Coordinates of C-alpha atoms and ligand atoms in Angstrom, one line a residue:
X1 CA 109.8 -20.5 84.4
X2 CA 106.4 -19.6 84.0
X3 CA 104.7 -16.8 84.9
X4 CA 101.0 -14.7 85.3
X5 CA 100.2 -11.6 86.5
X6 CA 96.5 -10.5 87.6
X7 CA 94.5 -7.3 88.6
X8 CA 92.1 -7.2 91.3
X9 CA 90.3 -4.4 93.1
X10 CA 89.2 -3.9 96.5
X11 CA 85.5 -4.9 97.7
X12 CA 83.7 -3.5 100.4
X13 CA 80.8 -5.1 102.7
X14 CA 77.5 -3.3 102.2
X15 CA 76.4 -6.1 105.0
X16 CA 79.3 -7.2 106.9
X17 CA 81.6 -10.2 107.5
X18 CA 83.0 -10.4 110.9
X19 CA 84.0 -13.7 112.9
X20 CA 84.9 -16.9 112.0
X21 CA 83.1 -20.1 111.7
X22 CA 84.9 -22.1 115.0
X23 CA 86.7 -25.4 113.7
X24 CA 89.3 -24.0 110.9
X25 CA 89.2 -23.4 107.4
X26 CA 89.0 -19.6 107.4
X27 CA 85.3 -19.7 107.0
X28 CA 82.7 -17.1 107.8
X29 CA 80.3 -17.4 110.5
X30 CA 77.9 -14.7 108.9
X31 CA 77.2 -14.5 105.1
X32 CA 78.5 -10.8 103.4
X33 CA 77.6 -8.6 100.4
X34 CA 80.2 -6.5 98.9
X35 CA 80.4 -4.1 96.1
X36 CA 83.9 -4.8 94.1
X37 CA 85.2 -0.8 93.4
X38 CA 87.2 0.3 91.1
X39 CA 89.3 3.2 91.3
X40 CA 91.7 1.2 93.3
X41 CA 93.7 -1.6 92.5
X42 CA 96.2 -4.2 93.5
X43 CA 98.2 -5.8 90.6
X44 CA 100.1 -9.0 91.2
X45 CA 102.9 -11.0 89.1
X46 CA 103.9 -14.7 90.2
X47 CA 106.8 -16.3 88.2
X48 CA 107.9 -20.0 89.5
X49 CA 111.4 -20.7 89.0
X50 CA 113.3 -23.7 89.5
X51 CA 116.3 -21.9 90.3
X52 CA 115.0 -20.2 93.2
X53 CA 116.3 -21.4 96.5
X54 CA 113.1 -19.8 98.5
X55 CA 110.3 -17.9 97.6
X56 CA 110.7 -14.0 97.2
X57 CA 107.7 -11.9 98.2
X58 CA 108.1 -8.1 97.3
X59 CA 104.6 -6.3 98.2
X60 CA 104.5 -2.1 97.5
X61 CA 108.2 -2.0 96.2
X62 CA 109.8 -4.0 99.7
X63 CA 110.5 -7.1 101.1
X64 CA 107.3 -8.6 102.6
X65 CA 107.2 -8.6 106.4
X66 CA 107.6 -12.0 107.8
X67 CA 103.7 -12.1 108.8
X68 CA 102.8 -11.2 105.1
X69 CA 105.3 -13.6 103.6
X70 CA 104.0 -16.7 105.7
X71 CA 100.5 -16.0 104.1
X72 CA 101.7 -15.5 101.0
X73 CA 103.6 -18.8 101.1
X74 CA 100.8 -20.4 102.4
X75 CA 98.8 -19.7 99.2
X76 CA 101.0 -20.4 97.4
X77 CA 102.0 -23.8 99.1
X78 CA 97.9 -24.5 98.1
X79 CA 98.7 -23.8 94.3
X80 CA 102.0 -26.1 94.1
X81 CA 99.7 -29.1 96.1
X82 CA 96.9 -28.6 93.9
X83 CA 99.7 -28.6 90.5
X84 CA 102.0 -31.0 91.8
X85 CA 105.0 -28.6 91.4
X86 CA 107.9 -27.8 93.3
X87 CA 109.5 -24.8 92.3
X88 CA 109.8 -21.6 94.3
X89 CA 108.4 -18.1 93.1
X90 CA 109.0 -15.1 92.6
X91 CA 105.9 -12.6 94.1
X92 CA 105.8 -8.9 93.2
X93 CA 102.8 -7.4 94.4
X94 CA 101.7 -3.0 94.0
X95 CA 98.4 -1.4 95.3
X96 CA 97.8 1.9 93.9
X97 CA 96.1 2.7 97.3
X98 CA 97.1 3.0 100.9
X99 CA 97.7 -1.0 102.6
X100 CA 96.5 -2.4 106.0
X101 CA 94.4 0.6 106.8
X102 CA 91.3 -0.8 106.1
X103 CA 90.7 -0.4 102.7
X104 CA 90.7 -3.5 102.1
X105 CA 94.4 -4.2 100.5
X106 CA 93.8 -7.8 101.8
X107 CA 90.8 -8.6 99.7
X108 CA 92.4 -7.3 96.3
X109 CA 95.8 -8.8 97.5
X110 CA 95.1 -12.0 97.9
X111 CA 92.3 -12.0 95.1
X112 CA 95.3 -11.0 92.8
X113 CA 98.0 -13.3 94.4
X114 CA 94.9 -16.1 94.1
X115 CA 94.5 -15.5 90.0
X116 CA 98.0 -15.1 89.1
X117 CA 99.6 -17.9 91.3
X118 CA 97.2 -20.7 90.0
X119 CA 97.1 -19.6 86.3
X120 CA 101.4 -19.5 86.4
X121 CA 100.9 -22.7 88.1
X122 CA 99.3 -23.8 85.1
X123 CA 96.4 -24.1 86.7
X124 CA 93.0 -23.7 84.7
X125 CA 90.5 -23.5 87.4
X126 CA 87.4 -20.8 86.8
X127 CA 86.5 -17.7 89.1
X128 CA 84.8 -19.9 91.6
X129 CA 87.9 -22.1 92.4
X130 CA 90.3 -19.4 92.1
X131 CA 87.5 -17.6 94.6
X132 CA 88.5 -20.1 96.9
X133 CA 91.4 -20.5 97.1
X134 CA 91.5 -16.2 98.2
X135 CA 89.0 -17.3 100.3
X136 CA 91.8 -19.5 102.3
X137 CA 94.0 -16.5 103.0
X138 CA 91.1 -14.0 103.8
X139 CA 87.8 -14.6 103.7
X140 CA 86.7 -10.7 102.2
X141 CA 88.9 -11.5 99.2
X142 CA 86.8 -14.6 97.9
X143 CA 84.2 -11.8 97.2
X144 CA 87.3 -9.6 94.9
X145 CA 87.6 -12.6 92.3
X146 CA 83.5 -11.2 90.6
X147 CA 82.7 -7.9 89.8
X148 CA 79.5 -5.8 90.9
X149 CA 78.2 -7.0 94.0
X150 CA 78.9 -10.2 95.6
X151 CA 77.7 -12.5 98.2
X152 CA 79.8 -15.0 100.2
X153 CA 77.8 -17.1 102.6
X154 CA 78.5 -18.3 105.8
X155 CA 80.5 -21.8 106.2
X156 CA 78.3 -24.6 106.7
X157 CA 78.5 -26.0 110.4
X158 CA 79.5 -29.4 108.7
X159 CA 82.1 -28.4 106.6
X160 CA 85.0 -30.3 106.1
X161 CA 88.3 -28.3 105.2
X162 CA 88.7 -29.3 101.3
X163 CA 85.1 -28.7 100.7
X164 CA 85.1 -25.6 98.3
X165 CA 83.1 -22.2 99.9
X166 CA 83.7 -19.5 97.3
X167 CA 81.6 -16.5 96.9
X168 CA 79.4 -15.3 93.9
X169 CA 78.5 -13.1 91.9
X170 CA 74.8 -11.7 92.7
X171 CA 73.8 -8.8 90.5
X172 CA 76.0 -7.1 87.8
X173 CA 76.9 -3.3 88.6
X174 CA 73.7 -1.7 86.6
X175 CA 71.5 -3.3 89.3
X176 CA 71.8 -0.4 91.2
X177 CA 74.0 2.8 89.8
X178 CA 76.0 4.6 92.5
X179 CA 79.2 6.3 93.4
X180 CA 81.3 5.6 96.3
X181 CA 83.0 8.1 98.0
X182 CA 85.7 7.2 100.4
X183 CA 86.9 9.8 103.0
X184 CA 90.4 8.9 104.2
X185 CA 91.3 9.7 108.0
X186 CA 94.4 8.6 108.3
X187 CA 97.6 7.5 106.5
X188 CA 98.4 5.2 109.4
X189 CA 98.5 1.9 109.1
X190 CA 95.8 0.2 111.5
X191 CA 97.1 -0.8 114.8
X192 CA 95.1 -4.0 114.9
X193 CA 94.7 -6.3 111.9
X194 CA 91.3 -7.7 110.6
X195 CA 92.2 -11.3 111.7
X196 CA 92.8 -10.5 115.4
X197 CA 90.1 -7.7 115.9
X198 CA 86.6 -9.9 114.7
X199 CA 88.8 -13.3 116.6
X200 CA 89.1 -10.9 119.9
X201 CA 85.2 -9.4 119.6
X202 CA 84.0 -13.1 119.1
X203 CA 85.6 -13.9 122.1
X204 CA 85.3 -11.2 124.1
X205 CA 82.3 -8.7 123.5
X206 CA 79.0 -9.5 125.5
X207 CA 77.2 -8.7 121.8
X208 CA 78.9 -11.4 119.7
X209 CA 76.1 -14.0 120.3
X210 CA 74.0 -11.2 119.3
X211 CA 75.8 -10.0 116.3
X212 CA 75.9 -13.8 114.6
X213 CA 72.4 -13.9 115.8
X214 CA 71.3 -10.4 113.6
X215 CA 74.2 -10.2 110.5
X216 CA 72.4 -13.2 108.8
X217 CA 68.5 -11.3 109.2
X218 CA 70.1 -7.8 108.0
X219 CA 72.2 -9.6 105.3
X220 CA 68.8 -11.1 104.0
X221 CA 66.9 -8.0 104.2
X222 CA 69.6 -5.7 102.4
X223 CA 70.0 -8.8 99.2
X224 CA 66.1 -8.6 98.6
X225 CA 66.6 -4.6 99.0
X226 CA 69.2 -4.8 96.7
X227 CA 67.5 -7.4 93.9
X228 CA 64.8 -4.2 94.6
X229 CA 66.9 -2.0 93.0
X230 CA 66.2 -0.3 96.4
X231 CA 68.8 2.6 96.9
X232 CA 67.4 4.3 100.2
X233 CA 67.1 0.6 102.0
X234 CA 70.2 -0.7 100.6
X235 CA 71.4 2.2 102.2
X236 CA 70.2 2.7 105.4
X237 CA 70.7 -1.5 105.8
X238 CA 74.3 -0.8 104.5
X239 CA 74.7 1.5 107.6
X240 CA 72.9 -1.1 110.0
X241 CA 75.5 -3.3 109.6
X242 CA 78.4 -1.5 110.1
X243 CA 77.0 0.3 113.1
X244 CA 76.1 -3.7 114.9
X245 CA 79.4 -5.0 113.5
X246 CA 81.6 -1.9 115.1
X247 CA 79.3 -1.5 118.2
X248 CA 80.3 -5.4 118.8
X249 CA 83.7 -5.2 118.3
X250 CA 83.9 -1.6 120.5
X251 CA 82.2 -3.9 123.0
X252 CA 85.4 -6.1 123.2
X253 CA 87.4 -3.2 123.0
X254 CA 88.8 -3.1 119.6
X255 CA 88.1 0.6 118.0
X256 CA 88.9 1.2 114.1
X257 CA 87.2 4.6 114.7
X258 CA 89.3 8.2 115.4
X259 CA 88.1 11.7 115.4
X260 CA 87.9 12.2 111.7
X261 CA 85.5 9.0 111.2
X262 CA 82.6 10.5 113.7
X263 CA 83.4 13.8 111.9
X264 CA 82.6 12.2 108.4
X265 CA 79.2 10.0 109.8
X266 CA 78.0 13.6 111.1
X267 CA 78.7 15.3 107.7
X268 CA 76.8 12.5 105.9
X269 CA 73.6 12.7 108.5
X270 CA 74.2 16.1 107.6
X271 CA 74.0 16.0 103.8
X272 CA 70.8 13.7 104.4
X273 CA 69.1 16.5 106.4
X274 CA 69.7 18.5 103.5
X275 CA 68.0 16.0 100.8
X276 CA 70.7 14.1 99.5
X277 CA 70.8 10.3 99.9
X278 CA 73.8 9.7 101.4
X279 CA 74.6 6.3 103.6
X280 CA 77.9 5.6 105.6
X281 CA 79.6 2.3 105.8
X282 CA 83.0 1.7 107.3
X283 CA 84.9 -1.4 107.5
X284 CA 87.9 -2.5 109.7
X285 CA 89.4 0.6 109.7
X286 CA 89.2 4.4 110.0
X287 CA 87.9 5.4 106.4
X288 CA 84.5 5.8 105.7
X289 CA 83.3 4.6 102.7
X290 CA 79.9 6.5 101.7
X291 CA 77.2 5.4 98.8
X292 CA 75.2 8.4 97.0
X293 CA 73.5 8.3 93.6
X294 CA 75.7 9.4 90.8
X295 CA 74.2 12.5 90.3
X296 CA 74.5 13.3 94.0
X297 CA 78.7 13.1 93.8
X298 CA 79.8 16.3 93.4
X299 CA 77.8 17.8 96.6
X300 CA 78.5 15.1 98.7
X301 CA 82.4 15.2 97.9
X302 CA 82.5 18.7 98.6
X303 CA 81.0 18.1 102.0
X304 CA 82.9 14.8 103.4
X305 CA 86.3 17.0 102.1
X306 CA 85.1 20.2 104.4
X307 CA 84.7 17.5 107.7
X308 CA 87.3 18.3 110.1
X309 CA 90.7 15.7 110.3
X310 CA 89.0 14.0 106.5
X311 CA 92.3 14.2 104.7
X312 CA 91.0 13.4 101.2
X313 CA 88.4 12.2 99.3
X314 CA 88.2 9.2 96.6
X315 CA 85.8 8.7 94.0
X316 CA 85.4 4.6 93.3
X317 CA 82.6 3.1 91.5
X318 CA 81.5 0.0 90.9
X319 CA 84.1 -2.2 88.8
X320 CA 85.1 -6.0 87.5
X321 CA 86.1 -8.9 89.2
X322 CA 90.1 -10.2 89.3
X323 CA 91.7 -10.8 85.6
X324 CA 94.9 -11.9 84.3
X325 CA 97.0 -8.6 82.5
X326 CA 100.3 -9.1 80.6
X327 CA 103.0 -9.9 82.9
X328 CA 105.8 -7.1 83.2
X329 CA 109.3 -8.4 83.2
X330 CA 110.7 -8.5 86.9
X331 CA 112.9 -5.4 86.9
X332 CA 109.9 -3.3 85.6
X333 CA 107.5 -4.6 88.3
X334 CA 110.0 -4.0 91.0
X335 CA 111.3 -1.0 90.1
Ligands
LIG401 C1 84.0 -7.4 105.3 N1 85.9 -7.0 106.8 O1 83.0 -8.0 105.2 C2 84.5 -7.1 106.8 C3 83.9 -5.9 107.4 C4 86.3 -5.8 107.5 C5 85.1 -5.2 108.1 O2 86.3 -8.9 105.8 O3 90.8 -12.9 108.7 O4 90.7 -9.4 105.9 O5 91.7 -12.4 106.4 O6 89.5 -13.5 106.6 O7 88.7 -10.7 105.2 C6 88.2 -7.9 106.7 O8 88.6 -9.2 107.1 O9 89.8 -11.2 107.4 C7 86.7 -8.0 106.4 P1 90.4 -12.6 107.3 P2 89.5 -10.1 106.2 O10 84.6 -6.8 104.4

């Protein structure tokens, strides 16, 4: 038996991923720059044992659904390729956060499942392979693997399927302080996944040629804000993209967006007609994620919490990329 377990938090898109590369290989068609938070994390433990007849995937205490389990095995049918190994394993997998609702439980999932299945593979590979590799089951959590903020590009047009097309590390955490307040709307799990909702706008909205056609100019323009040290443009680009990318998609019909969310953008136009620099993002889901100066926190907390349907608040700030942590012993990390 050998085993590893890994941490890995969830990353957000300050400029936005959304649609595939055509021809396979789970690449993007738009580059993305994300901001890895902590304050939320996934922790993963993979233990390959040649006594298992099957692999056993347990994610937030359960059984994995089927859907989850096939993409779990697919990773992890990657890892025993790359190792030449055989032996089934054992997948326990927590998030201290709420899963499939678009807060990205994918991105620190598979980041996690990425570090700890290749390194109990015996697998040495550094951050960028192991990047990879996450980037294979979903293309957000290549960017989980660094810390700070992160930039994946787009896949090359010529890219052949084993050609490696991990993301990087841009600019450590101090490059620009800030909180990040997330406003929860919901505890439901989103009706339609990532995966289907930016494959159905790509083939249905009329704006999808247009949205490949602008992500890559915005994306430029908020990375030389950002290397800027830039907070209002970061900011207000930050909010560009998420209003193109979910103005696409509502195009084709596909709405991450309830009551609650419009409720929280208002309060945040609000709190910037007051003085405070606060910018909205939101990602495939109903949350809204919102970036203010530290010092700015505590007002603009109070604020997003008063906006009718929010549920709750979260404080995250900028955290570390994916790392191994001592392995718990199976019963503890299913219990
Ligand atoms: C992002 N999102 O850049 C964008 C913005 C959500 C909205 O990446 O199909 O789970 O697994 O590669 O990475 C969510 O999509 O999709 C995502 P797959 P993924 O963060």
């Amino acid at each position: 038996m050998t085993e590893a377990a890994a941490l890995a938090h969830p990353n957000f898109a300050l400029s936005k991923y959304w649609g595939k590369r055509p021809g396979g290989g789970n690449l993007p068609a738009v580059p993305s720059l994300s901001v890895t938070m902590a304050g939320f994390a996934t922790r993963t433990r993979v233990c390959f044992d040649g006594a298992l007849a099957a692999d056993r995937v347990f994610i937030g205490g359960g059984p994995a659904s089927a859907e989850a389990r096939a993409r779990v095995v697919a990773l992890l049918d990657r890892v025993r390729a790359a190792a030449g190994r055989a032996a089934f394993a054992d997948v326990t997998s927590e998030s201290d956060f709420p899963m499939g609702s678009g807060l990205a439980s994918s991105a620190s999932g598979f980041a996690a499942l990425a570090l700890a299945a290749s390194r109990a593979a015996g697998l040495d590979w550094d951050a960028a392979r192991v990047s990879d590799l996450a980037r294979r089951s979903s293309a957000s959590a290549a960017r989980s693997l660094f810390g700070g903020f992160v930039e994946l590009d787009a896949g090359p047009a010529d890219a052949r399927e084993s050609d490696l097309h991990p993301a990087r590390a841009l600019a450590p955490a101090s490059q620009l302080p800030l909180a990040v307040l997330v406003a929860v709307t919901s505890e439901a799990e989103k009706a339609i996944g990532s995966t289907e909702g930016m494959k159905a706008t790509m083939e249905r909205s009329p704006y999808a040629k247009a949205w490949l056609e602008e992500a890559p100019r915005l994306h430029a323009r908020l990375r030389e804000a950002l290397l800027a040290g830039d907070f209002d443009r970061v900011g207000e680009l930050a909010e560009s993209s998420a209003l193109a990318m979910h103005a696409t998609a509502i195009a084709a019909g596909i709405v991450y967006w309830n009551a609650a969310t419009l409720e929280a953008l208002a309060a945040v136009r609000a709190l910037r007609a007051r003085g405070v620099a606060a910018y909205f993002t939101v990602d495939a889901g109903p949350h809204v994620k919102v970036l203010v100066r530290p010092g700015d926190a505590g007002p603009a907390l109070a604020a997003l919490a008063a906006a009718p349907g929010v549920l709750r608040v979260a404080r995250g700030r900028v955290g570390p990329g994916a790392h191994l942590i001592a392995a718990s012993p199976p019963g503890e990390a299913r219990a």
